Amino acid sequence: MLKKLFQSFRPPLRGQHRRTTPEVINQSQHSLQRSQFSRHAVSIVERLQSAGYQAYLVGGCVRDLLLGIAPKDFDVATSATPEQVRAEFRNARIIGRRFKLVHIHFGREIIEVATFRAHHSEEDQGDTHRSSHNSSGRILRDNVYGTLEDDAQRRDFTINALYYDPVSERILDYANGVHDIRNRLLRLIGDPTHRYQEDPVRMLRAVRFAAKLDFGIEKHTVQPIRDLAKLLREIPPARLFEEVLKLFLSGHGAIAFEMLVDLQLFEPLFPASAQALDERPSYTHTLISQALSNTDLRVKQGKPVTPAFLFAALLWPALPARSLFLQSQGVPPIPAMNEAAHDLIAEQCQRIAIPKRFTLPIREIWDMQERLPRRSGKRADMLLDNPRFRAGYDFLLLRESAGEETDDLGQWWTDYQDAHDSERRDMIRELGSRDDGASTTRKRKRSGSKRKSGGEGSFD
Ligand code: ATP
Ligand code: MG
């Protein structure tokens, strides 16, 4: 699978993917129909065009519809400035910190309208003295308006630089994007190293689109990534949180994880987990991929997913080593575990800003792992009533599926949930004086007994 993803399907067209005049693809030469686009987005384009501006549907919606995928949202690009756009529509609001954009609201649907922007010129790119670039070439300010041609060149991948005009029903292709769509190939526009230096997040976008679309990454586009992966450390943690959610919660997380590891992008995002992956490769890899595969399945089934469960799984393999270290310093096991959990999350937030509303449930899922073995007296029933029980139980099953020794605790809880009152009383009695605090760190091979897994999204 990975080999296929990184394969180049044709000799590279170096230089040929930048053009100043577009290839114009007429209605008879492509499969798009105006009716496939959001009628609100189409009406915005029509309105801007009749007011004398250039306006097109652009980006993900054109790409996805050419591939037969339902677009997530519809973006419009125009020659009108944000102020000019706002003047045309009553329901328009200017937003944006990094870039000024206009959001036009139609009930729950929001259409994003962006003014054509210029890319910094070739000569500017190496100039580290420009105030808009930092010392590694990253663009810090990118709000320069430009022509349609400029706008096409500053986009990331050729397949994202297609402009559809719903009035003439033609596609304008400045970067051989239609060719790359046909060949299912992800290719950066321009010099890949420069483009990654300008915005290292493009490396994550390459992985995201390759995973989502099942595309290969063209060899010049993939080649610099391993060397430049460390540039992700400079990206604001809040932006990385958003990107990581898109990578892991869009239904293709398991394959995205494989690619991140292979391209050495996982380490700058999750340093402690990457270390666990080095030290206990099989266990860590199984636990994380299993969590992501479960999440992918839930997304495909239209079930809710929560970042908390996923982050709990991504970080869990890094916990034992920290907790054991604290214990070796004389801290008792439970406080050691709590301190390790606190430190690990604080450290992770330096890279990826996980909001408080998720860090709290992560801690609760982990706490639950300490409590699930303690079932005597009324404890089992109290745990069942705990709002975090389901997530804690699902997490226990996940740990077991990665080979953790839990003395068959997952099966016990599965049976307990299915049992009647009198059977439950018997189960508690049978526990008797048995060790009620089963070890959570030893490993074993799983017996493969059937489990009742509800998936992870069941607590919010
Ligand atoms: P989807 O919405 O399905 O995730 P998309 O391609 O629409 O995919 P967005 O993040 O919505 O992705 O961005 C819209 C368009 O803006 C992209 O198609 C691309 O042309 C451009 N773009 C977004 N991020 C970047 C970036 N970091 N560098 C260059 N161009 C970008
Ligand atoms: Mg989009």
Tab-separated table of C-alpha atoms and ligand atoms in Angstrom:
chain	number	residue	atom	x	y	z
A	1	MET	CA	0.000	0.000	0.000
A	2	LEU	CA	2.679	2.486	1.082
A	3	LYS	CA	4.858	1.552	-1.839
A	4	LYS	CA	1.988	2.298	-4.166
A	5	LEU	CA	1.331	5.616	-2.454
A	6	PHE	CA	4.841	6.899	-3.026
A	7	GLN	CA	5.191	5.621	-6.547
A	8	SER	CA	5.566	8.017	-9.417
A	9	PHE	CA	3.258	6.996	-12.220
A	10	ARG	CA	4.968	8.896	-15.025
A	11	PRO	CA	8.219	10.733	-15.666
A	12	PRO	CA	8.188	13.969	-13.653
A	13	LEU	CA	7.069	17.053	-15.542
A	14	ARG	CA	9.491	19.421	-13.825
A	15	GLY	CA	8.631	23.002	-14.599
A	16	GLN	CA	5.681	22.038	-16.758
A	17	HIS	CA	3.284	22.216	-13.812
A	18	ARG	CA	3.501	26.018	-13.700
A	19	ARG	CA	1.902	27.898	-16.518
A	20	THR	CA	0.833	31.477	-17.049
A	21	THR	CA	-2.011	30.645	-19.434
A	22	PRO	CA	-4.393	27.980	-18.275
A	23	GLU	CA	-5.488	24.910	-20.095
A	24	VAL	CA	-9.190	25.495	-20.674
A	25	ILE	CA	-11.297	22.375	-20.316
A	26	ASN	CA	-14.707	22.764	-21.914
A	27	GLN	CA	-17.938	21.302	-20.656
A	28	SER	CA	-17.773	18.401	-23.143
A	29	GLN	CA	-14.272	17.447	-21.925
A	30	HIS	CA	-14.985	16.992	-18.213
A	31	SER	CA	-17.536	15.297	-16.010
A	32	LEU	CA	-18.561	18.232	-13.781
A	33	GLN	CA	-22.084	19.565	-13.767
A	34	ARG	CA	-23.205	22.843	-12.306
A	35	SER	CA	-25.951	21.074	-10.365
A	36	GLN	CA	-23.355	19.112	-8.361
A	37	PHE	CA	-22.169	22.299	-6.663
A	38	SER	CA	-23.897	24.036	-3.788
A	39	ARG	CA	-26.520	26.291	-5.350
A	40	HIS	CA	-25.546	29.008	-2.896
A	41	ALA	CA	-21.927	28.866	-4.013
A	42	VAL	CA	-23.003	28.991	-7.662
A	43	SER	CA	-25.247	31.991	-7.003
A	44	ILE	CA	-22.369	33.832	-5.280
A	45	VAL	CA	-20.148	33.277	-8.321
A	46	GLU	CA	-22.909	34.476	-10.665
A	47	ARG	CA	-23.543	37.557	-8.568
A	48	LEU	CA	-19.860	38.506	-8.382
A	49	GLN	CA	-19.443	37.973	-12.124
A	50	SER	CA	-22.440	40.175	-12.919
A	51	ALA	CA	-20.949	42.851	-10.674
A	52	GLY	CA	-17.908	42.799	-12.949
A	53	TYR	CA	-15.504	40.663	-10.905
A	54	GLN	CA	-13.854	37.375	-11.793
A	55	ALA	CA	-15.156	34.532	-9.636
A	56	TYR	CA	-14.739	30.745	-9.622
A	57	LEU	CA	-15.375	27.677	-7.536
A	58	VAL	CA	-11.983	26.394	-6.479
A	59	GLY	CA	-9.967	23.893	-4.477
A	60	GLY	CA	-11.297	20.839	-2.713
A	61	CYS	CA	-14.816	20.955	-4.183
A	62	VAL	CA	-13.634	20.878	-7.825
A	63	ARG	CA	-11.050	18.196	-7.034
A	64	ASP	CA	-13.455	15.993	-5.068
A	65	LEU	CA	-16.275	16.194	-7.629
A	66	LEU	CA	-13.873	15.240	-10.431
A	67	LEU	CA	-13.052	12.184	-8.320
A	68	GLY	CA	-16.677	11.348	-7.580
A	69	ILE	CA	-16.359	12.318	-3.892
A	70	ALA	CA	-18.930	14.496	-2.109
A	71	PRO	CA	-17.152	17.777	-1.215
A	72	LYS	CA	-16.889	18.827	2.422
A	73	ASP	CA	-17.410	22.473	1.603
A	74	PHE	CA	-17.428	24.885	-1.339
A	75	ASP	CA	-14.838	27.613	-1.711
A	76	VAL	CA	-15.035	30.601	-4.024
A	77	ALA	CA	-12.061	32.614	-5.304
A	78	THR	CA	-12.580	36.100	-6.713
A	79	SER	CA	-10.855	39.260	-7.910
A	80	ALA	CA	-13.107	41.295	-5.561
A	81	THR	CA	-11.500	42.433	-2.297
A	82	PRO	CA	-13.138	41.295	0.963
A	83	GLU	CA	-14.725	44.721	1.321
A	84	GLN	CA	-16.091	44.588	-2.224
A	85	VAL	CA	-17.501	41.114	-1.594
A	86	ARG	CA	-19.146	42.264	1.613
A	87	ALA	CA	-20.754	45.171	-0.211
A	88	GLU	CA	-22.495	42.693	-2.570
A	89	PHE	CA	-24.058	40.446	0.080
A	90	ARG	CA	-26.181	41.209	3.121
A	91	ASN	CA	-25.227	37.927	4.829
A	92	ALA	CA	-21.442	38.356	4.494
A	93	ARG	CA	-18.909	38.693	7.274
A	94	ILE	CA	-15.184	39.416	6.998
A	95	ILE	CA	-13.147	37.032	9.120
A	96	GLY	CA	-9.577	35.846	9.420
A	97	ARG	CA	-6.403	36.327	11.309
A	98	ARG	CA	-3.841	34.827	8.956
A	99	PHE	CA	-5.799	35.856	5.872
A	100	LYS	CA	-8.806	38.076	5.449
A	101	LEU	CA	-11.704	36.009	4.090
A	102	VAL	CA	-15.406	36.523	3.663
A	103	HIS	CA	-17.940	34.070	5.034
A	104	ILE	CA	-21.354	34.206	3.403
A	105	HIS	CA	-24.050	32.567	5.498
A	106	PHE	CA	-27.066	30.682	4.135
A	107	GLY	CA	-28.722	29.148	7.169
A	108	ARG	CA	-26.260	26.495	8.334
A	109	GLU	CA	-24.226	26.552	5.124
A	110	ILE	CA	-21.242	28.887	5.010
A	111	ILE	CA	-19.503	29.641	1.724
A	112	GLU	CA	-15.959	30.922	2.040
A	113	VAL	CA	-14.972	33.596	-0.463
A	114	ALA	CA	-11.274	34.399	-0.807
A	115	THR	CA	-9.708	37.199	-2.810
A	116	PHE	CA	-7.052	36.086	-5.335
A	117	ARG	CA	-3.733	36.172	-3.534
A	118	ALA	CA	-0.197	36.476	-4.837
A	119	HIS	CA	2.588	34.127	-4.058
A	120	HIS	CA	5.916	35.757	-3.258
A	121	SER	CA	7.954	35.907	-6.422
A	122	GLU	CA	10.770	33.482	-7.243
A	123	GLU	CA	13.463	36.082	-6.361
A	124	ASP	CA	11.841	36.797	-3.024
A	125	GLN	CA	11.800	33.213	-1.928
A	126	GLY	CA	15.437	32.975	-0.923
A	127	ASP	CA	15.469	36.393	0.699
A	128	THR	CA	15.442	35.808	4.425
A	129	HIS	CA	15.515	39.551	5.145
A	130	ARG	CA	11.978	40.091	3.974
A	131	SER	CA	9.754	40.792	6.906
A	132	SER	CA	7.222	38.277	5.613
A	133	HIS	CA	9.585	35.283	5.883
A	134	ASN	CA	11.338	33.923	8.953
A	135	SER	CA	14.890	32.554	8.860
A	136	SER	CA	13.838	29.116	7.591
A	137	GLY	CA	11.751	30.615	4.797
A	138	ARG	CA	8.347	30.259	6.423
A	139	ILE	CA	5.701	32.728	5.296
A	140	LEU	CA	4.505	34.718	8.277
A	141	ARG	CA	2.268	37.139	6.461
A	142	ASP	CA	0.540	36.197	3.227
A	143	ASN	CA	-2.148	38.728	2.530
A	144	VAL	CA	-0.965	40.193	-0.759
A	145	TYR	CA	-3.716	40.309	-3.349
A	146	GLY	CA	-2.936	39.178	-6.876
A	147	THR	CA	-4.274	37.993	-10.203
A	148	LEU	CA	-5.983	34.710	-10.961
A	149	GLU	CA	-2.646	33.369	-12.273
A	150	ASP	CA	-0.924	34.416	-9.017
A	151	ASP	CA	-3.646	32.736	-7.028
A	152	ALA	CA	-3.173	29.455	-8.887
A	153	GLN	CA	0.607	29.456	-8.327
A	154	ARG	CA	0.409	30.058	-4.583
A	155	ARG	CA	-1.861	27.055	-4.001
A	156	ASP	CA	-0.301	23.900	-2.668
A	157	PHE	CA	-0.992	20.915	-4.936
A	158	THR	CA	-1.767	20.887	-8.655
A	159	ILE	CA	-5.070	19.117	-7.991
A	160	ASN	CA	-6.099	21.948	-5.642
A	161	ALA	CA	-5.503	24.657	-8.253
A	162	LEU	CA	-8.473	23.974	-10.527
A	163	TYR	CA	-10.994	26.775	-11.109
A	164	TYR	CA	-14.513	25.958	-12.234
A	165	ASP	CA	-16.708	28.600	-13.792
A	166	PRO	CA	-20.334	27.479	-13.341
A	167	VAL	CA	-21.522	30.044	-15.901
A	168	SER	CA	-19.427	28.852	-18.858
A	169	GLU	CA	-19.058	25.408	-17.234
A	170	ARG	CA	-15.356	25.426	-18.059
A	171	ILE	CA	-12.414	24.409	-15.883
A	172	LEU	CA	-9.249	26.530	-15.873
A	173	ASP	CA	-6.181	24.421	-15.147
A	174	TYR	CA	-2.945	26.328	-14.497
A	175	ALA	CA	-0.892	23.478	-13.108
A	176	ASN	CA	-1.790	20.312	-15.030
A	177	GLY	CA	-4.049	19.370	-12.155
A	178	VAL	CA	-6.525	17.440	-14.313
A	179	HIS	CA	-3.653	15.310	-15.598
A	180	ASP	CA	-2.584	14.558	-12.001
A	181	ILE	CA	-6.157	13.745	-11.001
A	182	ARG	CA	-6.333	11.218	-13.851
A	183	ASN	CA	-3.054	9.687	-12.707
A	184	ARG	CA	-4.055	9.886	-9.041
A	185	LEU	CA	-0.909	11.766	-8.149
A	186	LEU	CA	-0.254	14.449	-5.567
A	187	ARG	CA	2.243	17.029	-6.806
A	188	LEU	CA	3.283	20.323	-5.228
A	189	ILE	CA	3.236	23.380	-7.467
A	190	GLY	CA	6.728	24.880	-7.743
A	191	ASP	CA	9.885	23.755	-5.978
A	192	PRO	CA	8.872	21.311	-3.221
A	193	THR	CA	11.630	22.242	-0.761
A	194	HIS	CA	10.731	25.935	-1.036
A	195	ARG	CA	7.057	25.264	-0.704
A	196	TYR	CA	7.572	23.167	2.446
A	197	GLN	CA	9.909	25.779	3.912
A	198	GLU	CA	7.286	28.459	3.308
A	199	ASP	CA	4.663	26.396	5.066
A	200	PRO	CA	5.724	23.089	6.652
A	201	VAL	CA	2.074	22.164	7.231
A	202	ARG	CA	1.994	21.325	3.510
A	203	MET	CA	3.874	18.129	4.447
A	204	LEU	CA	0.914	17.122	6.610
A	205	ARG	CA	-1.510	18.143	3.877
A	206	ALA	CA	0.381	15.859	1.452
A	207	VAL	CA	-0.187	12.951	3.810
A	208	ARG	CA	-3.804	13.916	4.416
A	209	PHE	CA	-4.746	14.126	0.742
A	210	ALA	CA	-2.769	10.991	-0.208
A	211	ALA	CA	-4.615	9.076	2.544
A	212	LYS	CA	-8.034	10.555	1.837
A	213	LEU	CA	-7.919	10.275	-1.959
A	214	ASP	CA	-5.763	7.119	-2.104
A	215	PHE	CA	-3.287	9.008	-4.308
A	216	GLY	CA	0.413	8.450	-4.787
A	217	ILE	CA	2.800	11.267	-3.895
A	218	GLU	CA	4.946	12.293	-6.850
A	219	LYS	CA	8.585	11.514	-6.124
A	220	HIS	CA	9.959	15.079	-6.062
A	221	THR	CA	7.082	16.050	-3.780
A	222	VAL	CA	7.791	13.241	-1.314
A	223	GLN	CA	11.593	13.344	-1.493
A	224	PRO	CA	12.361	16.397	0.731
A	225	ILE	CA	9.861	15.544	3.467
A	226	ARG	CA	12.051	13.382	5.720
A	227	ASP	CA	14.763	16.075	5.824
A	228	LEU	CA	12.309	18.905	6.470
A	229	ALA	CA	9.985	17.115	8.907
A	230	LYS	CA	11.570	18.875	11.888
A	231	LEU	CA	10.278	22.243	10.570
A	232	LEU	CA	6.903	21.236	12.009
A	233	ARG	CA	8.327	22.128	15.425
A	234	GLU	CA	8.034	25.808	14.453
A	235	ILE	CA	4.328	25.654	13.702
A	236	PRO	CA	1.977	27.162	16.291
A	237	PRO	CA	0.559	24.290	18.399
A	238	ALA	CA	-3.040	25.486	17.875
A	239	ARG	CA	-2.710	25.139	14.096
A	240	LEU	CA	-1.189	21.680	14.494
A	241	PHE	CA	-4.118	20.587	16.662
A	242	GLU	CA	-6.502	21.452	13.817
A	243	GLU	CA	-4.349	19.672	11.241
A	244	VAL	CA	-3.913	16.560	13.355
A	245	LEU	CA	-7.681	16.325	13.838
A	246	LYS	CA	-8.151	16.496	10.071
A	247	LEU	CA	-5.502	13.796	9.623
A	248	PHE	CA	-6.922	11.417	12.199
A	249	LEU	CA	-10.662	12.083	12.314
A	250	SER	CA	-11.587	12.195	8.629
A	251	GLY	CA	-11.983	8.462	8.086
A	252	HIS	CA	-8.470	7.645	6.838
A	253	GLY	CA	-6.491	7.933	10.059
A	254	ALA	CA	-4.920	4.472	10.066
A	255	ILE	CA	-3.240	4.921	6.689
A	256	ALA	CA	-2.315	8.535	7.531
A	257	PHE	CA	-0.537	7.256	10.668
A	258	GLU	CA	1.505	4.746	8.618
A	259	MET	CA	2.555	7.494	6.252
A	260	LEU	CA	3.430	9.933	9.044
A	261	VAL	CA	5.688	7.343	10.658
A	262	ASP	CA	7.271	6.394	7.339
A	263	LEU	CA	7.960	10.035	6.425
A	264	GLN	CA	9.300	10.818	9.922
A	265	LEU	CA	6.521	13.336	10.491
A	266	PHE	CA	5.168	11.520	13.533
A	267	GLU	CA	8.119	12.377	15.789
A	268	PRO	CA	7.794	16.183	15.624
A	269	LEU	CA	4.057	15.863	16.311
A	270	PHE	CA	4.143	13.258	19.093
A	271	PRO	CA	7.715	13.054	20.427
A	272	ALA	CA	6.952	10.882	23.474
A	273	SER	CA	4.790	8.467	21.483
A	274	ALA	CA	7.504	8.250	18.811
A	275	GLN	CA	9.961	7.253	21.531
A	276	ALA	CA	7.553	4.553	22.741
A	277	LEU	CA	7.264	3.414	19.127
A	278	ASP	CA	11.058	2.977	19.088
A	279	GLU	CA	11.206	1.202	22.420
A	280	ARG	CA	8.140	-1.056	22.127
A	281	PRO	CA	7.388	-1.029	18.395
A	282	SER	CA	4.915	-3.848	18.065
A	283	TYR	CA	2.746	-2.981	21.088
A	284	THR	CA	2.725	0.779	20.423
A	285	HIS	CA	2.053	0.378	16.723
A	286	THR	CA	-0.797	-2.082	17.312
A	287	LEU	CA	-2.467	0.081	19.949
A	288	ILE	CA	-2.361	3.275	17.889
A	289	SER	CA	-3.361	1.677	14.581
A	290	GLN	CA	-6.162	-0.240	16.237
A	291	ALA	CA	-7.506	2.974	17.791
A	292	LEU	CA	-7.328	4.699	14.407
A	293	SER	CA	-8.953	1.812	12.525
A	294	ASN	CA	-11.828	1.809	15.028
A	295	THR	CA	-12.168	5.559	14.527
A	296	ASP	CA	-12.119	5.208	10.715
A	297	LEU	CA	-14.880	2.622	10.932
A	298	ARG	CA	-17.007	4.859	13.156
A	299	VAL	CA	-16.554	7.775	10.736
A	300	LYS	CA	-17.663	5.561	7.832
A	301	GLN	CA	-20.709	4.470	9.842
A	302	GLY	CA	-21.557	8.107	10.570
A	303	LYS	CA	-21.044	7.618	14.326
A	304	PRO	CA	-19.609	10.422	16.462
A	305	VAL	CA	-15.893	10.422	17.228
A	306	THR	CA	-14.047	12.369	19.868
A	307	PRO	CA	-10.465	13.611	19.867
A	308	ALA	CA	-10.116	12.707	23.558
A	309	PHE	CA	-10.230	8.947	23.077
A	310	LEU	CA	-7.780	9.174	20.196
A	311	PHE	CA	-5.282	11.340	22.071
A	312	ALA	CA	-5.647	9.042	25.085
A	313	ALA	CA	-4.591	6.151	22.819
A	314	LEU	CA	-1.826	8.058	21.038
A	315	LEU	CA	-0.168	8.993	24.330
A	316	TRP	CA	-0.883	5.907	26.452
A	317	PRO	CA	2.186	3.912	25.291
A	318	ALA	CA	4.432	6.724	26.570
A	319	LEU	CA	2.998	6.577	30.092
A	320	PRO	CA	4.464	3.402	31.682
A	321	ALA	CA	8.127	4.396	31.227
A	322	ARG	CA	7.481	7.763	32.881
A	323	SER	CA	5.484	6.286	35.706
A	324	LEU	CA	8.143	3.611	36.352
A	325	PHE	CA	10.840	6.265	36.401
A	326	LEU	CA	8.944	8.226	39.072
A	327	GLN	CA	8.426	5.025	41.045
A	328	SER	CA	12.166	4.392	40.919
A	329	GLN	CA	12.512	7.804	42.586
A	330	GLY	CA	10.302	6.606	45.440
A	331	VAL	CA	6.897	7.904	44.280
A	332	PRO	CA	4.137	5.320	45.045
A	333	PRO	CA	2.432	3.746	41.952
A	334	ILE	CA	-0.823	5.729	41.806
A	335	PRO	CA	0.644	9.197	42.414
A	336	ALA	CA	3.444	8.245	39.980
A	337	MET	CA	0.888	7.427	37.306
A	338	ASN	CA	-0.991	10.704	37.941
A	339	GLU	CA	2.140	12.780	37.807
A	340	ALA	CA	3.311	11.001	34.645
A	341	ALA	CA	-0.085	11.626	33.019
A	342	HIS	CA	-0.015	15.306	33.949
A	343	ASP	CA	3.552	15.820	32.696
A	344	LEU	CA	2.979	13.906	29.481
A	345	ILE	CA	-0.082	15.967	28.548
A	346	ALA	CA	1.640	19.232	29.455
A	347	GLU	CA	4.610	18.267	27.288
A	348	GLN	CA	2.407	17.191	24.383
A	349	CYS	CA	0.547	20.513	24.505
A	350	GLN	CA	3.822	22.295	23.710
A	351	ARG	CA	3.618	20.671	20.261
A	352	ILE	CA	-0.108	20.234	19.738
A	353	ALA	CA	-2.426	22.484	21.714
A	354	ILE	CA	-5.051	20.040	22.958
A	355	PRO	CA	-7.858	22.156	24.433
A	356	LYS	CA	-8.829	21.669	28.091
A	357	ARG	CA	-12.201	20.225	27.120
A	358	PHE	CA	-10.271	17.244	25.742
A	359	THR	CA	-7.365	16.946	28.182
A	360	LEU	CA	-9.779	16.412	31.064
A	361	PRO	CA	-11.536	13.420	29.447
A	362	ILE	CA	-8.129	11.983	28.467
A	363	ARG	CA	-7.191	11.950	32.155
A	364	GLU	CA	-10.565	10.438	33.035
A	365	ILE	CA	-10.136	7.603	30.509
A	366	TRP	CA	-6.706	6.871	31.965
A	367	ASP	CA	-8.003	7.095	35.564
A	368	MET	CA	-10.689	4.632	34.625
A	369	GLN	CA	-7.967	2.099	33.731
A	370	GLU	CA	-6.871	2.169	37.388
A	371	ARG	CA	-10.420	1.766	38.615
A	372	LEU	CA	-11.771	-0.953	36.323
A	373	PRO	CA	-9.838	-3.743	38.092
A	374	ARG	CA	-11.377	-2.733	41.470
A	375	ARG	CA	-14.835	-4.221	41.338
A	376	SER	CA	-15.679	-5.514	44.830
A	377	GLY	CA	-18.692	-4.490	46.907
A	378	LYS	CA	-20.658	-1.723	45.237
A	379	ARG	CA	-17.718	-0.496	43.164
A	380	ALA	CA	-18.650	-2.324	39.937
A	381	ASP	CA	-22.156	-0.837	39.866
A	382	MET	CA	-20.842	2.618	40.701
A	383	LEU	CA	-18.383	2.365	37.819
A	384	LEU	CA	-21.157	1.286	35.440
A	385	ASP	CA	-23.015	4.476	36.347
A	386	ASN	CA	-19.974	6.631	35.717
A	387	PRO	CA	-20.445	8.737	32.565
A	388	ARG	CA	-16.916	7.798	31.473
A	389	PHE	CA	-17.486	4.062	31.920
A	390	ARG	CA	-18.101	3.345	28.234
A	391	ALA	CA	-14.983	5.161	27.061
A	392	GLY	CA	-12.929	3.548	29.843
A	393	TYR	CA	-14.226	0.091	28.946
A	394	ASP	CA	-13.589	0.607	25.215
A	395	PHE	CA	-10.096	1.768	26.085
A	396	LEU	CA	-9.520	-1.367	28.167
A	397	LEU	CA	-10.511	-3.520	25.172
A	398	LEU	CA	-8.148	-1.507	23.001
A	399	ARG	CA	-5.267	-2.158	25.409
A	400	GLU	CA	-6.056	-5.852	25.428
A	401	SER	CA	-6.177	-5.978	21.641
A	402	ALA	CA	-2.633	-4.582	21.636
A	403	GLY	CA	-1.540	-7.460	23.896
A	404	GLU	CA	-1.673	-5.928	27.366
A	405	GLU	CA	-2.169	-8.378	30.239
A	406	THR	CA	-5.280	-7.490	32.218
A	407	ASP	CA	-6.313	-10.882	33.633
A	408	ASP	CA	-9.260	-11.001	31.195
A	409	LEU	CA	-10.766	-7.907	32.758
A	410	GLY	CA	-12.403	-6.824	29.494
A	411	GLN	CA	-14.304	-10.100	29.198
A	412	TRP	CA	-15.382	-9.797	32.840
A	413	TRP	CA	-16.847	-6.350	32.185
A	414	THR	CA	-18.464	-7.529	28.947
A	415	ASP	CA	-20.178	-10.343	30.880
A	416	TYR	CA	-21.098	-8.051	33.751
A	417	GLN	CA	-22.902	-5.620	31.451
A	418	ASP	CA	-24.897	-8.486	29.920
A	419	ALA	CA	-25.742	-10.112	33.261
A	420	HIS	CA	-28.978	-9.860	35.308
A	421	ASP	CA	-28.906	-8.521	38.859
A	422	SER	CA	-28.583	-11.922	40.515
A	423	GLU	CA	-25.820	-12.989	38.112
A	424	ARG	CA	-24.018	-9.750	38.828
A	425	ARG	CA	-24.150	-10.423	42.564
A	426	ASP	CA	-22.669	-13.880	41.904
A	427	MET	CA	-19.896	-12.386	39.791
A	428	ILE	CA	-18.943	-9.973	42.557
A	429	ARG	CA	-19.072	-12.758	45.144
A	430	GLU	CA	-16.848	-14.942	42.947
A	431	LEU	CA	-14.266	-12.208	42.898
A	432	GLY	CA	-14.022	-12.880	46.652
A	433	SER	CA	-10.612	-12.172	47.961
A	434	ARG	CA	-8.974	-12.473	44.535
A	435	ASP	CA	-6.411	-9.884	43.772
A	436	ASP	CA	-8.588	-6.932	42.922
A	437	GLY	CA	-5.923	-4.724	41.470
A	438	ALA	CA	-4.722	-6.590	38.411
A	439	SER	CA	-1.471	-5.423	36.930
A	440	THR	CA	-1.891	-3.111	33.977
A	441	THR	CA	1.580	-3.218	32.561
A	442	ARG	CA	2.505	-6.857	31.881
A	443	LYS	CA	2.010	-8.069	28.343
A	444	ARG	CA	0.655	-11.285	26.927
A	445	LYS	CA	-0.680	-12.703	23.684
A	446	ARG	CA	-4.421	-12.257	23.369
A	447	SER	CA	-6.631	-15.320	23.325
A	448	GLY	CA	-8.873	-13.805	20.653
A	449	SER	CA	-12.120	-14.225	22.595
A	450	LYS	CA	-15.039	-12.244	21.245
A	451	ARG	CA	-15.481	-8.800	22.778
A	452	LYS	CA	-18.316	-6.409	22.861
A	453	SER	CA	-16.905	-3.203	21.530
A	454	GLY	CA	-19.110	-0.177	21.299
A	455	GLY	CA	-16.379	1.969	19.805
A	456	GLU	CA	-14.979	5.017	21.397
A	457	GLY	CA	-17.246	7.923	20.711
A	458	SER	CA	-19.755	7.178	23.379
A	459	PHE	CA	-18.971	9.802	25.927
A	460	ASP	CA	-19.511	13.408	25.401
B	1	ATP	P1	-10.739	19.717	2.199
B	1	ATP	O1	-11.595	20.930	2.476
B	1	ATP	O2	-11.433	18.595	1.547
B	1	ATP	O3	-9.929	19.315	3.355
B	1	ATP	P2	-9.345	21.562	0.495
B	1	ATP	O4	-8.392	21.332	-0.656
B	1	ATP	O5	-10.582	22.339	0.202
B	1	ATP	O6	-9.656	20.150	1.099
B	1	ATP	P3	-8.746	23.573	2.416
B	1	ATP	O7	-7.883	23.477	3.618
B	1	ATP	O8	-10.206	23.813	2.582
B	1	ATP	O9	-8.490	22.247	1.608
B	1	ATP	O10	-8.114	24.697	1.495
B	1	ATP	C1	-8.771	25.198	0.329
B	1	ATP	C2	-7.756	25.465	-0.764
B	1	ATP	O11	-6.820	26.451	-0.328
B	1	ATP	C3	-6.899	24.252	-1.118
B	1	ATP	O12	-7.514	23.439	-2.086
B	1	ATP	C4	-5.637	24.902	-1.644
B	1	ATP	O13	-5.810	25.311	-2.965
B	1	ATP	C5	-5.506	26.137	-0.784
B	1	ATP	N1	-4.644	25.919	0.412
B	1	ATP	C6	-5.062	25.552	1.639
B	1	ATP	N2	-4.028	25.452	2.490
B	1	ATP	C7	-2.926	25.774	1.782
B	1	ATP	C8	-1.545	25.879	2.105
B	1	ATP	N3	-1.096	25.601	3.325
B	1	ATP	N4	-0.696	26.261	1.122
B	1	ATP	C9	-1.147	26.550	-0.117
B	1	ATP	N5	-2.427	26.454	-0.471
B	1	ATP	C10	-3.330	26.088	0.453
B	2	MG	MG	-12.083	22.997	1.624
